[in-house]
Coordinates of C-alpha atoms in Angstrom, one line a residue:
M1 CA -68.4 32.6 -17.5
S2 CA -67.6 36.2 -16.9
A3 CA -66.1 37.3 -13.5
E4 CA -69.3 39.3 -12.8
I5 CA -71.6 36.3 -13.3
R6 CA -69.3 34.2 -11.2
R7 CA -69.5 36.8 -8.4
L8 CA -73.2 37.0 -8.6
R9 CA -73.6 33.2 -8.6
E10 CA -71.6 33.1 -5.4
S11 CA -73.6 36.0 -3.9
V12 CA -77.0 34.7 -4.8
A13 CA -76.2 31.2 -3.5
R14 CA -74.9 32.7 -0.2
L15 CA -77.9 35.0 0.3
H16 CA -80.3 32.0 0.2
A17 CA -78.8 31.0 3.5
E18 CA -80.2 34.3 5.0
L19 CA -83.7 33.1 4.1
T20 CA -83.3 30.0 6.2
R21 CA -81.4 31.8 8.9
Y22 CA -84.3 34.2 9.5
R23 CA -86.9 31.4 8.9
L24 CA -88.5 33.1 6.0
V25 CA -88.9 29.9 3.9
A26 CA -89.8 26.2 4.4
W27 CA -88.5 23.2 2.4
T28 CA -87.6 24.5 -1.1
A29 CA -89.9 27.5 -1.3
G30 CA -88.7 31.0 -1.9
N31 CA -86.0 32.4 -4.2
V32 CA -83.4 35.1 -4.6
S33 CA -82.3 36.6 -7.9
A34 CA -79.8 39.3 -9.0
R35 CA -79.6 41.3 -12.2
V36 CA -76.2 41.1 -14.0
P37 CA -75.2 44.8 -14.4
G38 CA -74.9 46.0 -17.9
Q39 CA -76.4 42.9 -19.4
N40 CA -79.9 41.6 -20.0
L41 CA -79.3 38.7 -17.7
M42 CA -80.1 37.6 -14.2
V43 CA -78.9 34.9 -11.8
I44 CA -81.6 32.9 -10.0
K45 CA -82.1 29.9 -7.8
P46 CA -82.9 26.5 -9.4
S47 CA -86.4 25.1 -9.0
G48 CA -87.1 22.6 -6.2
V49 CA -83.5 22.2 -4.9
D50 CA -82.9 21.8 -1.2
Y51 CA -81.4 24.8 0.5
D52 CA -78.5 22.7 1.8
D53 CA -77.6 21.8 -1.8
L54 CA -77.5 25.3 -3.2
A55 CA -74.1 26.3 -4.5
P56 CA -72.7 28.8 -6.9
E57 CA -72.4 26.2 -9.6
N58 CA -76.1 25.3 -9.6
M59 CA -77.4 28.9 -9.8
V60 CA -79.1 29.5 -13.1
V61 CA -78.4 32.4 -15.5
C62 CA -81.4 33.5 -17.6
D63 CA -82.1 36.4 -19.9
L64 CA -84.7 38.9 -19.0
D65 CA -87.3 36.9 -20.8
G66 CA -86.7 34.0 -18.5
V67 CA -84.8 31.9 -21.0
V68 CA -82.0 29.9 -19.6
V69 CA -78.6 30.8 -21.1
E70 CA -76.3 29.1 -18.6
G71 CA -76.9 26.3 -16.1
D72 CA -77.9 22.6 -16.1
L73 CA -81.0 22.9 -13.9
A74 CA -84.5 24.4 -14.5
P75 CA -84.8 27.9 -12.9
S76 CA -87.3 28.8 -10.2
S77 CA -91.0 28.7 -11.0
D78 CA -91.0 32.4 -10.3
T79 CA -88.4 33.2 -13.0
A80 CA -91.0 34.9 -15.3
A81 CA -92.1 37.2 -12.4
H82 CA -88.5 38.2 -11.6
A83 CA -87.8 38.8 -15.3
Y84 CA -90.8 41.1 -15.7
V85 CA -89.7 43.2 -12.7
Y86 CA -86.2 43.6 -14.1
R87 CA -87.6 44.6 -17.5
A88 CA -90.1 47.1 -16.0
L89 CA -87.8 48.6 -13.3
P90 CA -84.3 49.1 -14.5
E91 CA -83.2 50.5 -11.2
V92 CA -83.9 47.1 -9.5
G93 CA -80.9 44.9 -9.0
G94 CA -82.4 42.2 -6.8
V95 CA -85.7 40.4 -6.3
V96 CA -86.7 38.1 -3.4
H97 CA -89.7 35.9 -2.8
T98 CA -90.6 34.3 0.5
H99 CA -93.6 32.7 2.2
S100 CA -92.6 34.1 5.7
T101 CA -95.3 33.2 8.2
Y102 CA -96.6 36.5 9.5
A103 CA -96.3 38.5 6.3
T104 CA -98.0 35.7 4.4
A105 CA -100.8 35.7 6.9
W106 CA -101.5 39.3 6.1
A107 CA -101.4 38.4 2.4
A108 CA -103.9 35.6 3.0
R109 CA -106.3 38.1 4.5
G110 CA -105.7 40.4 1.5
E111 CA -104.7 43.3 3.8
S112 CA -101.8 45.7 3.6
I113 CA -99.8 46.4 6.8
P114 CA -100.5 50.0 8.1
C115 CA -97.6 52.0 9.3
H116 CA -97.7 52.1 13.1
L117 CA -93.9 51.7 13.8
T118 CA -90.9 53.9 13.4
A119 CA -88.9 50.9 12.0
Q120 CA -91.6 50.5 9.3
A121 CA -91.4 54.2 8.4
D122 CA -87.6 53.9 8.2
E123 CA -87.5 51.0 5.8
F124 CA -90.8 51.1 3.9
G125 CA -91.8 54.8 4.0
G126 CA -95.4 53.9 4.9
E127 CA -97.7 50.9 4.6
I128 CA -96.6 47.6 3.1
P129 CA -99.1 47.3 0.3
I130 CA -101.2 44.3 -0.8
G131 CA -101.0 43.2 -4.4
P132 CA -103.5 41.2 -6.5
F133 CA -103.9 37.4 -6.7
A134 CA -101.9 35.9 -9.6
L135 CA -101.2 32.4 -10.7
I136 CA -97.6 31.1 -10.5
G137 CA -95.6 30.4 -13.7
G138 CA -96.2 33.3 -15.9
D139 CA -95.4 37.0 -15.6
D140 CA -98.8 38.0 -14.0
I141 CA -97.1 38.0 -10.6
G142 CA -94.4 40.4 -12.0
K143 CA -97.1 42.7 -13.4
G144 CA -98.9 42.7 -10.0
I145 CA -95.7 43.6 -8.2
V146 CA -94.8 46.5 -10.5
A147 CA -98.3 47.9 -10.6
T148 CA -98.7 47.7 -6.8
L149 CA -95.3 49.3 -6.0
A150 CA -95.8 52.2 -8.4
G151 CA -96.2 55.3 -6.3
H152 CA -95.1 53.4 -3.1
R153 CA -91.8 53.8 -1.3
S154 CA -92.1 50.3 0.0
P155 CA -89.6 47.7 -1.4
A156 CA -92.0 44.9 -0.4
V157 CA -95.5 43.8 -1.6
L158 CA -97.7 41.2 -0.1
M159 CA -99.2 39.3 -3.1
R160 CA -102.7 38.1 -2.1
N161 CA -103.0 34.5 -1.1
H162 CA -99.4 33.9 -1.9
G163 CA -96.5 35.6 -0.1
V164 CA -93.9 38.4 0.0
F165 CA -92.0 39.8 -3.0
T166 CA -89.3 42.4 -2.3
I167 CA -87.0 44.5 -4.5
G168 CA -83.7 46.3 -3.9
R169 CA -80.8 48.0 -5.6
D170 CA -79.1 44.6 -5.3
A171 CA -80.0 41.2 -4.1
R172 CA -78.7 41.9 -0.5
A173 CA -81.0 44.9 -0.2
A174 CA -83.9 42.8 -1.4
V175 CA -83.1 40.1 1.2
K176 CA -82.9 42.8 3.9
A177 CA -86.4 44.1 2.9
A178 CA -87.8 40.5 3.2
V179 CA -86.3 40.1 6.6
M180 CA -87.6 43.5 7.8
C181 CA -91.1 42.8 6.2
E182 CA -91.5 39.7 8.3
D183 CA -90.3 41.4 11.5
I184 CA -92.8 44.3 10.9
A185 CA -95.7 41.8 10.1
R186 CA -95.1 39.9 13.3
T187 CA -95.0 43.0 15.5
A188 CA -98.1 44.5 13.7
H189 CA -100.0 41.2 14.3
L190 CA -99.1 41.2 18.0
A191 CA -100.0 44.9 18.3
R192 CA -103.4 44.4 16.8
A193 CA -104.0 41.4 19.0
L194 CA -103.4 43.6 22.0
G195 CA -105.7 46.4 20.9
A196 CA -105.9 49.2 18.4
P197 CA -102.4 50.3 17.3
L198 CA -101.8 54.1 17.5
P199 CA -101.5 56.0 14.3
M200 CA -98.5 57.9 13.1
A201 CA -98.7 61.4 11.5
P202 CA -97.8 61.3 7.8
A203 CA -95.2 64.1 8.3
D204 CA -93.5 62.0 11.0
V205 CA -93.4 59.0 8.6
D206 CA -91.8 61.2 5.9
A207 CA -89.2 62.6 8.3
L208 CA -88.3 59.1 9.6
Y209 CA -88.0 57.7 6.1
D210 CA -85.8 60.6 5.0
R211 CA -83.5 60.3 8.0
Y212 CA -83.1 56.5 7.6
Q213 CA -82.5 56.6 3.9
N214 CA -80.2 59.6 3.8
V215 CA -78.6 60.1 7.2
Y216 CA -78.5 56.8 9.1
G217 CA -75.5 54.5 9.0
Q218 CA -72.0 55.1 7.7
R219 CA -71.4 57.5 4.8
P220 CA -68.3 57.7 2.6
P221 CA -66.0 60.6 3.7
A222 CA -66.1 63.8 1.8
P223 CA -63.4 64.2 -0.8
A224 CA -60.3 66.0 0.4
S225 CA -59.9 69.6 -0.6
P226 CA -57.3 70.2 -3.3

C-alpha cells in the first residue's frame, strides 16, 4: 500500500464521522470517496458497514471503473456513480452522498433550492439544482450528477427522489458542501413556511460568490521580495 493510499484511507474513514456528527445520514446510508492523485484509483466506504465500525483498514480501493483493487469488503453501492464523476470531471478529488433530511425533502419534491441567502451565494453561487431520477447500482446517477452540474457553480446536486451528491477539490471540501447544503435546505424550508422569501439580485449573488471564493479566509503570504 502506498503512503498516499494509506493517508486517504485514514482521511476518508475519519470524514465519515462528520456525516454522523452533522446528522446527514441514518444507519449505514451515505458515503464519502476520494480520488488518489495521479492514479486512476479512488478510496470509498464499504457497503452496509456501521459507521461505528468504519476504519482505515476497511476502506476499499477501486479503479475508476469501480473495480476493487484493494480491500476485503464490497464497496459502496454508489461506487459506479462516484467512478463516473471522477472519470468525467478530472478536477474533482472528492464525492459525498447523503440522505440529509431537509435537502432530501427538496429532492423528493423534485425542486431545486432557489438562492435567497448570502450563505448560499457564498458556497453555491446560486441555486442548488435538481438532478434526474436514476436507479442505484450503475453509473446513471453519475451521469445525472455530471449533466446537472455542467454550467452550475454549485458543488451540490439534489438527485430527484434520492438525496444529495456533492463534489469538491478533495473529500473534505465535498463533505463541507454536504453540510452546507443541508443547512441551506433547512433554512430555505423554514423561510418558505413563513412566507415568500425575498429574491437576491444576480449581480449580488455573483459578488458574494467571488468574495467568498477568492477573498474570504486565510490566504498564504506573498513570497518575500529577493
